[in-house]
GROMACS .gro file of C-alpha atoms in nm:
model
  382
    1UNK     CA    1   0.256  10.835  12.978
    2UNK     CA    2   0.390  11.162  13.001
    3UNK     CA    3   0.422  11.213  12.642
    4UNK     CA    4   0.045  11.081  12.595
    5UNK     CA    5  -0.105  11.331  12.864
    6UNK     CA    6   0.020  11.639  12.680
    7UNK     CA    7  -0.016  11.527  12.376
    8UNK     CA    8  -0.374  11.532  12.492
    9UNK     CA    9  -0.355  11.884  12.667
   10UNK     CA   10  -0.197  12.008  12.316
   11UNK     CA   11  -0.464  11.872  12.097
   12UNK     CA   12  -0.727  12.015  12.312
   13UNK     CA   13  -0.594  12.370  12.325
   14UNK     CA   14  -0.544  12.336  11.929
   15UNK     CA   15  -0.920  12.227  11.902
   16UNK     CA   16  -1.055  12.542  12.160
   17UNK     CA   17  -0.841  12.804  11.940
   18UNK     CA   18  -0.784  12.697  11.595
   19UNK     CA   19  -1.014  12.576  11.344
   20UNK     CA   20  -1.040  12.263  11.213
   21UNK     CA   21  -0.769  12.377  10.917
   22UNK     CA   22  -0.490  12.507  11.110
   23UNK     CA   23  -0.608  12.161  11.400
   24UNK     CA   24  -0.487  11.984  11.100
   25UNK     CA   25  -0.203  12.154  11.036
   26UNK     CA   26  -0.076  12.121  11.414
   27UNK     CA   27  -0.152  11.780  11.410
   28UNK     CA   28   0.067  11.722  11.062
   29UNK     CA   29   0.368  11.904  11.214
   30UNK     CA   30   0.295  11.710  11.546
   31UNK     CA   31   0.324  11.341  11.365
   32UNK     CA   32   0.657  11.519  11.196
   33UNK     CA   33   0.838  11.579  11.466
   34UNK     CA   34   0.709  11.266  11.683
   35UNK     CA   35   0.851  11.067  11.356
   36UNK     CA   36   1.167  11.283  11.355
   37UNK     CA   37   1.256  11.188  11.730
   38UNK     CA   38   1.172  10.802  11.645
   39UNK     CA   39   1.419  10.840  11.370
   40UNK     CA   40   1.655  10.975  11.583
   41UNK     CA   41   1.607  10.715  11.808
   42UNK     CA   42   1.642  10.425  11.564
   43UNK     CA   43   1.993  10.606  11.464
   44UNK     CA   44   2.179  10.564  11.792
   45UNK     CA   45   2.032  10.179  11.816
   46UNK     CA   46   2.164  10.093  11.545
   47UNK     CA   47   2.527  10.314  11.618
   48UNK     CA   48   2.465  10.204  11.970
   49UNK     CA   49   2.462   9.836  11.849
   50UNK     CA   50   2.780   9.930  11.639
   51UNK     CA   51   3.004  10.082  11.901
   52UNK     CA   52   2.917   9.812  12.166
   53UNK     CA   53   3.021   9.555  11.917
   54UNK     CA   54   3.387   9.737  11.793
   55UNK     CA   55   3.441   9.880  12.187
   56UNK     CA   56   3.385   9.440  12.250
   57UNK     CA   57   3.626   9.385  12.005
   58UNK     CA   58   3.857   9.657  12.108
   59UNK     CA   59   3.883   9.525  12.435
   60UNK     CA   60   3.950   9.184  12.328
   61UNK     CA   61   4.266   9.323  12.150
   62UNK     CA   62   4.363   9.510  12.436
   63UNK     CA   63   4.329   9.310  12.733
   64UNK     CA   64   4.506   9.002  12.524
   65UNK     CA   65   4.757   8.892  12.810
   66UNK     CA   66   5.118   8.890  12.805
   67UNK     CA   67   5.258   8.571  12.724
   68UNK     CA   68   5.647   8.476  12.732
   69UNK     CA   69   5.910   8.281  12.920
   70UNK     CA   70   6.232   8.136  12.940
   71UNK     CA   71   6.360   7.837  13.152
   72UNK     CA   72   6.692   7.619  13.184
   73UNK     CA   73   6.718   7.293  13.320
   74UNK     CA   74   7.010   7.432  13.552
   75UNK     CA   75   7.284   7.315  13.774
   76UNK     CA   76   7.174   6.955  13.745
   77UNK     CA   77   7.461   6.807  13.562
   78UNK     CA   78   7.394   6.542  13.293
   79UNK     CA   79   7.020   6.418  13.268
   80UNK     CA   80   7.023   6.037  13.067
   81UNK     CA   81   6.787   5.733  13.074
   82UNK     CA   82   6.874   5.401  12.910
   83UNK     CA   83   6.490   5.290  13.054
   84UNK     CA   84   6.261   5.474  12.825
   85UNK     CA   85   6.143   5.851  12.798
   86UNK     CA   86   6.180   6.137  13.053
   87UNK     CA   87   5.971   6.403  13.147
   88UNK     CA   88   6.260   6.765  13.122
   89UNK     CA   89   6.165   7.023  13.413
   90UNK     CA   90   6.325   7.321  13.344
   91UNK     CA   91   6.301   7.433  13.743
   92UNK     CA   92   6.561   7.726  13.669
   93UNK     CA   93   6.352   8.000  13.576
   94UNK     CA   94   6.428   8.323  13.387
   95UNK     CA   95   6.082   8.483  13.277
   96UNK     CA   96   5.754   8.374  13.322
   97UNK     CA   97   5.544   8.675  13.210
   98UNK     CA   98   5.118   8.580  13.252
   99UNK     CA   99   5.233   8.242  13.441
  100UNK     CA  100   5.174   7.983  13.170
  101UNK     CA  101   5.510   7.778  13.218
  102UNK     CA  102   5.500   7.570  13.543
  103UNK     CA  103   5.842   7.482  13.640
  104UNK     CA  104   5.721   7.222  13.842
  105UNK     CA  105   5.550   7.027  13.558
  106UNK     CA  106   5.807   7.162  13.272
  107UNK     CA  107   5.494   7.228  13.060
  108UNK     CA  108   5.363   7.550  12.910
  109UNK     CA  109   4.977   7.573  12.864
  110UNK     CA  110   4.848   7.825  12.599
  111UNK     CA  111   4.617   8.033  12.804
  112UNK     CA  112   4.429   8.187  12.454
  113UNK     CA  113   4.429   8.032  12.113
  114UNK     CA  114   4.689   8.192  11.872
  115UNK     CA  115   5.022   8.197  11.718
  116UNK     CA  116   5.306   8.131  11.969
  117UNK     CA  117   5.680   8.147  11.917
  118UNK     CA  118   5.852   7.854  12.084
  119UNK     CA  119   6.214   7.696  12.071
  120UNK     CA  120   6.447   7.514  12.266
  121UNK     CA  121   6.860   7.445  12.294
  122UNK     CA  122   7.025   7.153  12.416
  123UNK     CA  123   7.399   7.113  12.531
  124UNK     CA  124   7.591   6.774  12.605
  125UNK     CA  125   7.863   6.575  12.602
  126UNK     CA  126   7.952   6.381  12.206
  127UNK     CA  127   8.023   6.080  12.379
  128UNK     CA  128   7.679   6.020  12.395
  129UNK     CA  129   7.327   6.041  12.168
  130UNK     CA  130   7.169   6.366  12.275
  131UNK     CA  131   6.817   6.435  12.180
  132UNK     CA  132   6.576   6.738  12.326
  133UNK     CA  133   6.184   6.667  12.214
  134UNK     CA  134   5.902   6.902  12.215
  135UNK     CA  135   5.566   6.718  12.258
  136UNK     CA  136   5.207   6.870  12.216
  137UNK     CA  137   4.962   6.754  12.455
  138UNK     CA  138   5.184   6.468  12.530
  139UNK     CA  139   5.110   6.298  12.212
  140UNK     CA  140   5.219   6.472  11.876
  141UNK     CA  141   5.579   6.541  11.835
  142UNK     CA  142   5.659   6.938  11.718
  143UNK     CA  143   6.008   6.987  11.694
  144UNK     CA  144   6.326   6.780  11.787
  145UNK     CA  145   6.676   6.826  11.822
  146UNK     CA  146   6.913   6.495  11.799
  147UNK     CA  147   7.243   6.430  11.760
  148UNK     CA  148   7.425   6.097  11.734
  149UNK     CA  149   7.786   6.043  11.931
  150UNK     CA  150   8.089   6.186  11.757
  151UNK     CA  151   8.372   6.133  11.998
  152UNK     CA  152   8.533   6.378  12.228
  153UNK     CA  153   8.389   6.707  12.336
  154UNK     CA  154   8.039   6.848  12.362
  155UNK     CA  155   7.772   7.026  12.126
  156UNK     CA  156   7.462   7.229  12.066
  157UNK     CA  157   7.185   7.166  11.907
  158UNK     CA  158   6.839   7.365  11.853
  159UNK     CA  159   6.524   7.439  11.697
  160UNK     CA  160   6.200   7.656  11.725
  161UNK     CA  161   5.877   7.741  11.507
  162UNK     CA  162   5.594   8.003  11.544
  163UNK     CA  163   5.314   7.728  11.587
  164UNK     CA  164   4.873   7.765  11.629
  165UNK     CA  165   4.780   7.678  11.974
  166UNK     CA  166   4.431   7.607  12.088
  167UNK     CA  167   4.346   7.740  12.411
  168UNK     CA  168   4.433   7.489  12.707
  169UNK     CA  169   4.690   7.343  12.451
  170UNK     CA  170   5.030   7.177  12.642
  171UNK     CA  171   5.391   7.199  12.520
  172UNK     CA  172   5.638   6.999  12.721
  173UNK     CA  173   6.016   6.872  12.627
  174UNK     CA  174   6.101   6.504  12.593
  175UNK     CA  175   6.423   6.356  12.681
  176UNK     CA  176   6.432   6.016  12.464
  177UNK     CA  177   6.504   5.644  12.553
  178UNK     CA  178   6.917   5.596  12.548
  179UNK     CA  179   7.031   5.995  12.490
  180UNK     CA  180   7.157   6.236  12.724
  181UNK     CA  181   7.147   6.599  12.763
  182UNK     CA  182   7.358   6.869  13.026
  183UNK     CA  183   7.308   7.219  13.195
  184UNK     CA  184   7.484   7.444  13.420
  185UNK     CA  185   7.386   7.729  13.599
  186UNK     CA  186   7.489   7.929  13.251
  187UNK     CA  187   7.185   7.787  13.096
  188UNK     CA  188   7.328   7.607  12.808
  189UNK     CA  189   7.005   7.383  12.798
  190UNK     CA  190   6.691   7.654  12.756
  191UNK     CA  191   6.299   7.609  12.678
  192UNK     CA  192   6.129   7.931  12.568
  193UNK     CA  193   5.871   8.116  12.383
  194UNK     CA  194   5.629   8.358  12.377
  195UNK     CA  195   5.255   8.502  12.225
  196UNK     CA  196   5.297   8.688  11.900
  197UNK     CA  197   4.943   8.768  11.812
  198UNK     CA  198   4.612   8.579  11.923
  199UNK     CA  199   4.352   8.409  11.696
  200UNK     CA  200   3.985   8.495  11.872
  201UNK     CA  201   3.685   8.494  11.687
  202UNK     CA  202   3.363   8.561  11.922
  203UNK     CA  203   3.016   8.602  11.794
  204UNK     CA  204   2.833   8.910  11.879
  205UNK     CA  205   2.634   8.957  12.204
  206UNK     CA  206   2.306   8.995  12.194
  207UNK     CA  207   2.163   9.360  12.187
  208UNK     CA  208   1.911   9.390  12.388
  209UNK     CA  209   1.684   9.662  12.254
  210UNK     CA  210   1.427   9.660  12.461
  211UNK     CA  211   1.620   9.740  12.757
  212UNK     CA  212   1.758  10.022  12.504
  213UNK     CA  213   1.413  10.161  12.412
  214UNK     CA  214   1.336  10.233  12.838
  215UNK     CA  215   1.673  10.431  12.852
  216UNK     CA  216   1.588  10.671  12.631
  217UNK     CA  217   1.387  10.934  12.778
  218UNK     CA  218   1.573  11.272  12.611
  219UNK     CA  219   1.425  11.542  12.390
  220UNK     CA  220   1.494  11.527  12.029
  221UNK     CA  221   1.803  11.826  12.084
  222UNK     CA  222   1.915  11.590  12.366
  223UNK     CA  223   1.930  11.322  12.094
  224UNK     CA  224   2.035  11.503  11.838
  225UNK     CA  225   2.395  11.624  12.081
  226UNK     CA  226   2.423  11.228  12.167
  227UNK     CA  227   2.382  11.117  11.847
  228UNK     CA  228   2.670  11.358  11.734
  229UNK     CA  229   2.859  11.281  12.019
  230UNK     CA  230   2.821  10.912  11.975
  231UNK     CA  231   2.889  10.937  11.581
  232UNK     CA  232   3.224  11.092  11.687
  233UNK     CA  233   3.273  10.819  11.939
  234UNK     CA  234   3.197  10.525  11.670
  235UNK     CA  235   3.392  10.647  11.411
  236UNK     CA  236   3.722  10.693  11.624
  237UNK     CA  237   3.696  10.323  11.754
  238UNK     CA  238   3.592  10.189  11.411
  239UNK     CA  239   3.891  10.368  11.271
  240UNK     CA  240   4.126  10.250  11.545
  241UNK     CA  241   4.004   9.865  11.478
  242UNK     CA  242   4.020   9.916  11.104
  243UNK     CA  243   4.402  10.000  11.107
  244UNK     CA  244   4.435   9.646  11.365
  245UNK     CA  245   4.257   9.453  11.135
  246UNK     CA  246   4.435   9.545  10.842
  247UNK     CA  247   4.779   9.465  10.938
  248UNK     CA  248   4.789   9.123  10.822
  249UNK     CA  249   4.852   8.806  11.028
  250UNK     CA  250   5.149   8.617  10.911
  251UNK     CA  251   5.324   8.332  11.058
  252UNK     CA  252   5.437   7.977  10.922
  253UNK     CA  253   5.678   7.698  10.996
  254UNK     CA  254   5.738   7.369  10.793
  255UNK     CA  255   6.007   7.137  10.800
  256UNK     CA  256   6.145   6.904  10.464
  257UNK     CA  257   5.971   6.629  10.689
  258UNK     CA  258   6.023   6.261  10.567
  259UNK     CA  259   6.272   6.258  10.225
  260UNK     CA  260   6.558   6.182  10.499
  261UNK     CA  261   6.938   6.289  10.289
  262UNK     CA  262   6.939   6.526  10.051
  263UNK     CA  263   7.275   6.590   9.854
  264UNK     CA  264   7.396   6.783   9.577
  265UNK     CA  265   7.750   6.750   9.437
  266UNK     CA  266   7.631   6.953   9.122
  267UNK     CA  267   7.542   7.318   9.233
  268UNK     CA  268   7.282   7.436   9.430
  269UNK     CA  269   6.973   7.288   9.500
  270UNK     CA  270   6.657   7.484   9.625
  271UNK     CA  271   6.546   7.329   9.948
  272UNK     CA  272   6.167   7.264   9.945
  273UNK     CA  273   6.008   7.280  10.308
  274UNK     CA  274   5.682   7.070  10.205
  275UNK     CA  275   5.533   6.946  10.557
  276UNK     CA  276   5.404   7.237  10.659
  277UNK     CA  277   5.320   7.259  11.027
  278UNK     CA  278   5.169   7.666  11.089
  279UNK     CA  279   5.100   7.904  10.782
  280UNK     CA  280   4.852   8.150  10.900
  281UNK     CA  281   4.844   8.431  10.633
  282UNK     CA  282   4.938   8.161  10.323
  283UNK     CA  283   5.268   8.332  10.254
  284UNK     CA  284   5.490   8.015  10.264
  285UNK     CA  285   5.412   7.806   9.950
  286UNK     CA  286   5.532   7.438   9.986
  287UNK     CA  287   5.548   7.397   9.673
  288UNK     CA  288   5.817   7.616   9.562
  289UNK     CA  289   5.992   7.707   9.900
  290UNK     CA  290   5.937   8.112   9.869
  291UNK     CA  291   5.821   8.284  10.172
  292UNK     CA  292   5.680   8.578  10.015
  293UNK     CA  293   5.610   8.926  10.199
  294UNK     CA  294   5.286   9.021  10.238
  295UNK     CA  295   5.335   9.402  10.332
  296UNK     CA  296   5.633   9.618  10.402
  297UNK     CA  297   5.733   9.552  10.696
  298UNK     CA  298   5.998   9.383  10.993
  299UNK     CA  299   6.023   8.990  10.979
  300UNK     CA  300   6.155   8.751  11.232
  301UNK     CA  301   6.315   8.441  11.051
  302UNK     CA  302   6.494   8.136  11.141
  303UNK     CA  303   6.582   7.785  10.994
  304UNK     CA  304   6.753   7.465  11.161
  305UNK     CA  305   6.946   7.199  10.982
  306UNK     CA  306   7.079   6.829  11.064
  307UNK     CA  307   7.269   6.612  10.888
  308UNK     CA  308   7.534   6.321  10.965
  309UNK     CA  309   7.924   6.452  10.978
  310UNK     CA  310   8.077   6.274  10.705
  311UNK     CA  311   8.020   6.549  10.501
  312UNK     CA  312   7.976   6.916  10.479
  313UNK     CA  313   7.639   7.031  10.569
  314UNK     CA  314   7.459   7.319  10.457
  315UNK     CA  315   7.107   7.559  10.478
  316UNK     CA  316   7.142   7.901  10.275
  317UNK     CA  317   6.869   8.163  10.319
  318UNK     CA  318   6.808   8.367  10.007
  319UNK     CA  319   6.645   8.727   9.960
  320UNK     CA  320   6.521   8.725   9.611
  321UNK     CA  321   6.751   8.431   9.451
  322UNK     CA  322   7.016   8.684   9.519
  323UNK     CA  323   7.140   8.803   9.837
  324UNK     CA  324   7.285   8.604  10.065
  325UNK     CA  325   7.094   8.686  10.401
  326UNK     CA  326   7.177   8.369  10.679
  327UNK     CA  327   7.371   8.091  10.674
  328UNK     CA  328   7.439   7.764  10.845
  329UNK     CA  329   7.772   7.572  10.749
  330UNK     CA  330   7.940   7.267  10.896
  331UNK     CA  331   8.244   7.109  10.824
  332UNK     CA  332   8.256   6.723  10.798
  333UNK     CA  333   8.358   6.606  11.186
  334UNK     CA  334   8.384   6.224  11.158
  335UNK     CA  335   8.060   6.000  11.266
  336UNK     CA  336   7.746   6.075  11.422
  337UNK     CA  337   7.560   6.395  11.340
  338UNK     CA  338   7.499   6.735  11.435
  339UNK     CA  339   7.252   7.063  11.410
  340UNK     CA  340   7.280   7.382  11.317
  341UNK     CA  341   7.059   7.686  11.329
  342UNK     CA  342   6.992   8.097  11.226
  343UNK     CA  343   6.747   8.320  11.261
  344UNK     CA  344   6.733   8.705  11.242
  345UNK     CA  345   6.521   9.015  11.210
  346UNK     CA  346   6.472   9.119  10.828
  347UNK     CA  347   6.305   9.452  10.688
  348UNK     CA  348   6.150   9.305  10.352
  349UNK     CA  349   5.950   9.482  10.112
  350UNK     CA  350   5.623   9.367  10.000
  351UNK     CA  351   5.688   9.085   9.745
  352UNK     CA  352   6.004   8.995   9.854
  353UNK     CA  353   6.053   8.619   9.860
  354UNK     CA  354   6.276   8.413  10.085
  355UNK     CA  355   6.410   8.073  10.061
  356UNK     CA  356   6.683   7.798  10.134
  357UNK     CA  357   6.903   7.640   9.920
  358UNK     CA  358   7.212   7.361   9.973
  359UNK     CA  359   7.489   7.442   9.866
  360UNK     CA  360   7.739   7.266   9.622
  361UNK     CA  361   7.888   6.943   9.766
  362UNK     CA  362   7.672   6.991  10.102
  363UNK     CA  363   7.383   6.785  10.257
  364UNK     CA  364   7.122   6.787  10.472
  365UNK     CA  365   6.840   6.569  10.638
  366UNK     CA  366   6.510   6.539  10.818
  367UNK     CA  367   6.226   6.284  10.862
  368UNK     CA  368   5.865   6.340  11.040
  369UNK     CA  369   5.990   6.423  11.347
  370UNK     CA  370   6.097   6.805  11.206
  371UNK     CA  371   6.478   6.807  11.245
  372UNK     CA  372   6.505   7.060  10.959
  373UNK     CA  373   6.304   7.333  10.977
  374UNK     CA  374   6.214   7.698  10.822
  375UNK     CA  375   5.988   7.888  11.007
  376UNK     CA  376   5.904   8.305  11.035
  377UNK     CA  377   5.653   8.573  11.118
  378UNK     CA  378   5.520   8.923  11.061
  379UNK     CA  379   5.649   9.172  11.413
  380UNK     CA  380   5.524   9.462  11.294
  381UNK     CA  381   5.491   9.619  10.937
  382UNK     CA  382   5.655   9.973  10.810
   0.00000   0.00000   0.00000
């Protein structure tokens, strides 16, 4: 109204002094400067609509909660049921950062969807089948660790896999029908894991423009030093989120799933990881076994193998068909059978390749419960 009632006044002085030549005149560099502050004002909507949408997503990145923990079933001795399955509480608590594990239930519960890091190591006595089983949402079986009784003495078994959670998803450890498993206050029996990147895709709020339009009440050299200001602003945080977004996502796990023994008494054999249970990023191809690096950068990698003692057992990780990076090796030990795992932190350049392979005169086996297992993910790149 403000704006109207001098408008008026101006218009009216104009037509008392001027003619109607230069009135015209006025009144074209009037409309150009009214149409110069609208276009400044149609500038820092639309930069206003930008920011508010990268600050959103900003935020989202930064307020992502800490997720990890680490439990052990303690100074409860052995832990066996010959009457069906059995709930594992790991009560003896060693980190618990953002609260998701309840050692009261034994269950972690994804508090955001994304890409979690989980594994688990059991101890017991060979006298007896041992088995440690992780279960999603009580139903669908992730990972396992069994081993069948080989006499005297006690072992170790684990396993582990960066794996897609949902929000509100459960992960909870298994003891099964007629096995056995042991801890100590050394925490030789361990559940653990932890966020590595979340997975949130939100659709923009609303702008409400209207509301926008009543806030601004500035001159045009008011709007003109926001505007800059804001420009500034908006290009910072759109630079910030730019180098966040381009650092890709990478993280897979996959496990030779049902072709139980595999044996080669004829030189090596690539091992082909074809039941692929997380590959965000699509660097692990089933098909041939290569992990290959997306970007330069540090990569955390791990496998687990199984296979019965009566003969040697092996899982060879390979950097470019070449070098020799991890091993797992087992001697033959009589009956039963037994697990073995590695994992480590590798710098890889982008386009090196990683794989398994068995050995010469070695074995190893799996079905669908994921016994055998190659897994990995992007920590940060170089």
């Amino acid at each position: 109204m403000f704006v109207r009632v001098a408008v008026v006044l101006v218009i009216t002085v104009v037509v008392v002094h001027c003619g109607p030549a230069q009135l015209l005149d006025r009144q074209a560099e009037l409309d150009g400067i009214r149409a110069a502050v609208e276009d400044l004002k149609t500038d820092r909507r639309a930069m206003m609509q930008r920011l508010e949408r990268a600050e959103r997503e900003l935020n989202a990145v930064q307020e992502t909660p800490k997720v990890a923990f680490a439990a052990s079933l303690g100074g409860n001795g052995i832990q066996k049921t010959t009457s069906g399955n059995r709930d594992l509480i790991y009560r003896d608590v060693l980190t618990n950062v953002g609260g998701a594990y309840n050692a009261e239930t034994g269950t972690f519960t994804a508090p955001i969807r994304g890409v979690y890091y989980v594994r688990f190591t059991a101890n017991a006595p060979t006298d007896f089948t041992m088995s440690a089983v992780m279960y999603k949402n009580d139903v669908e079986i992730q990972l396992i660790a069994h081993e069948q009784p080989s006499g005297q003495g006690s072992d170790t078994a684990s396993n582990g896999a960066a794996l897609l959670l949902e929000k509100g998803d459960k992960l909870k450890m298994m003891l099964w029908h007629n096995t056995q498993i042991w801890d100590n206050s050394n925490h030789h029996s361990t559940f653990s894991g932890f966020l590595i990147f979340p997975l949130i895709d939100e659709a923009p709020m609303a702008f409400d423009i209207e509301s926008e339009m009543k806030s601004l009440q500035a001159s045009m050299t008011q709007l003109q030093t926001e505007n800059t200001e804001l420009k500034e602003r908006l290009e910072s945080t759109e630079m910030e989120m730019k180098k966040m977004r381009d650092v890709p996502k990478v993280a897979f796990a996959a496990s030779l799933g049902g072709n139980g023994l595999q044996k080669t008494t004829s030189g090596m054999k690539k091992l082909l990881f074809k039941d692929v249970l997380t590959n965000v990023g699509e660097a692990y191809d089933p098909e041939t076994g290569y992990f290959t690096a997306p970007v330069r950068g540090v990569y955390y990698v791990r496998f687990t193998a199984n296979a019965p003692t009566n003969f040697p057992m092996s899982a060879v990780l390979y950097k470019n068909d070449l070098n020799v990076e991890l091993i797992a090796h087992e001697q033959p030990s009589g009956e039963g059978s037994d697990t073995a795992s590695n994992g480590a932190t590798l710098l890889l350049e982008k386009g090196d390749n990683l794989s398994l392979y068995l050995w010469h005169d070695t074995q190893i086996w799996d079905n669908s419960n994921h016994h055998s297992t190659f897994s990995g993910f992007l920590l940060f790149p170089q």
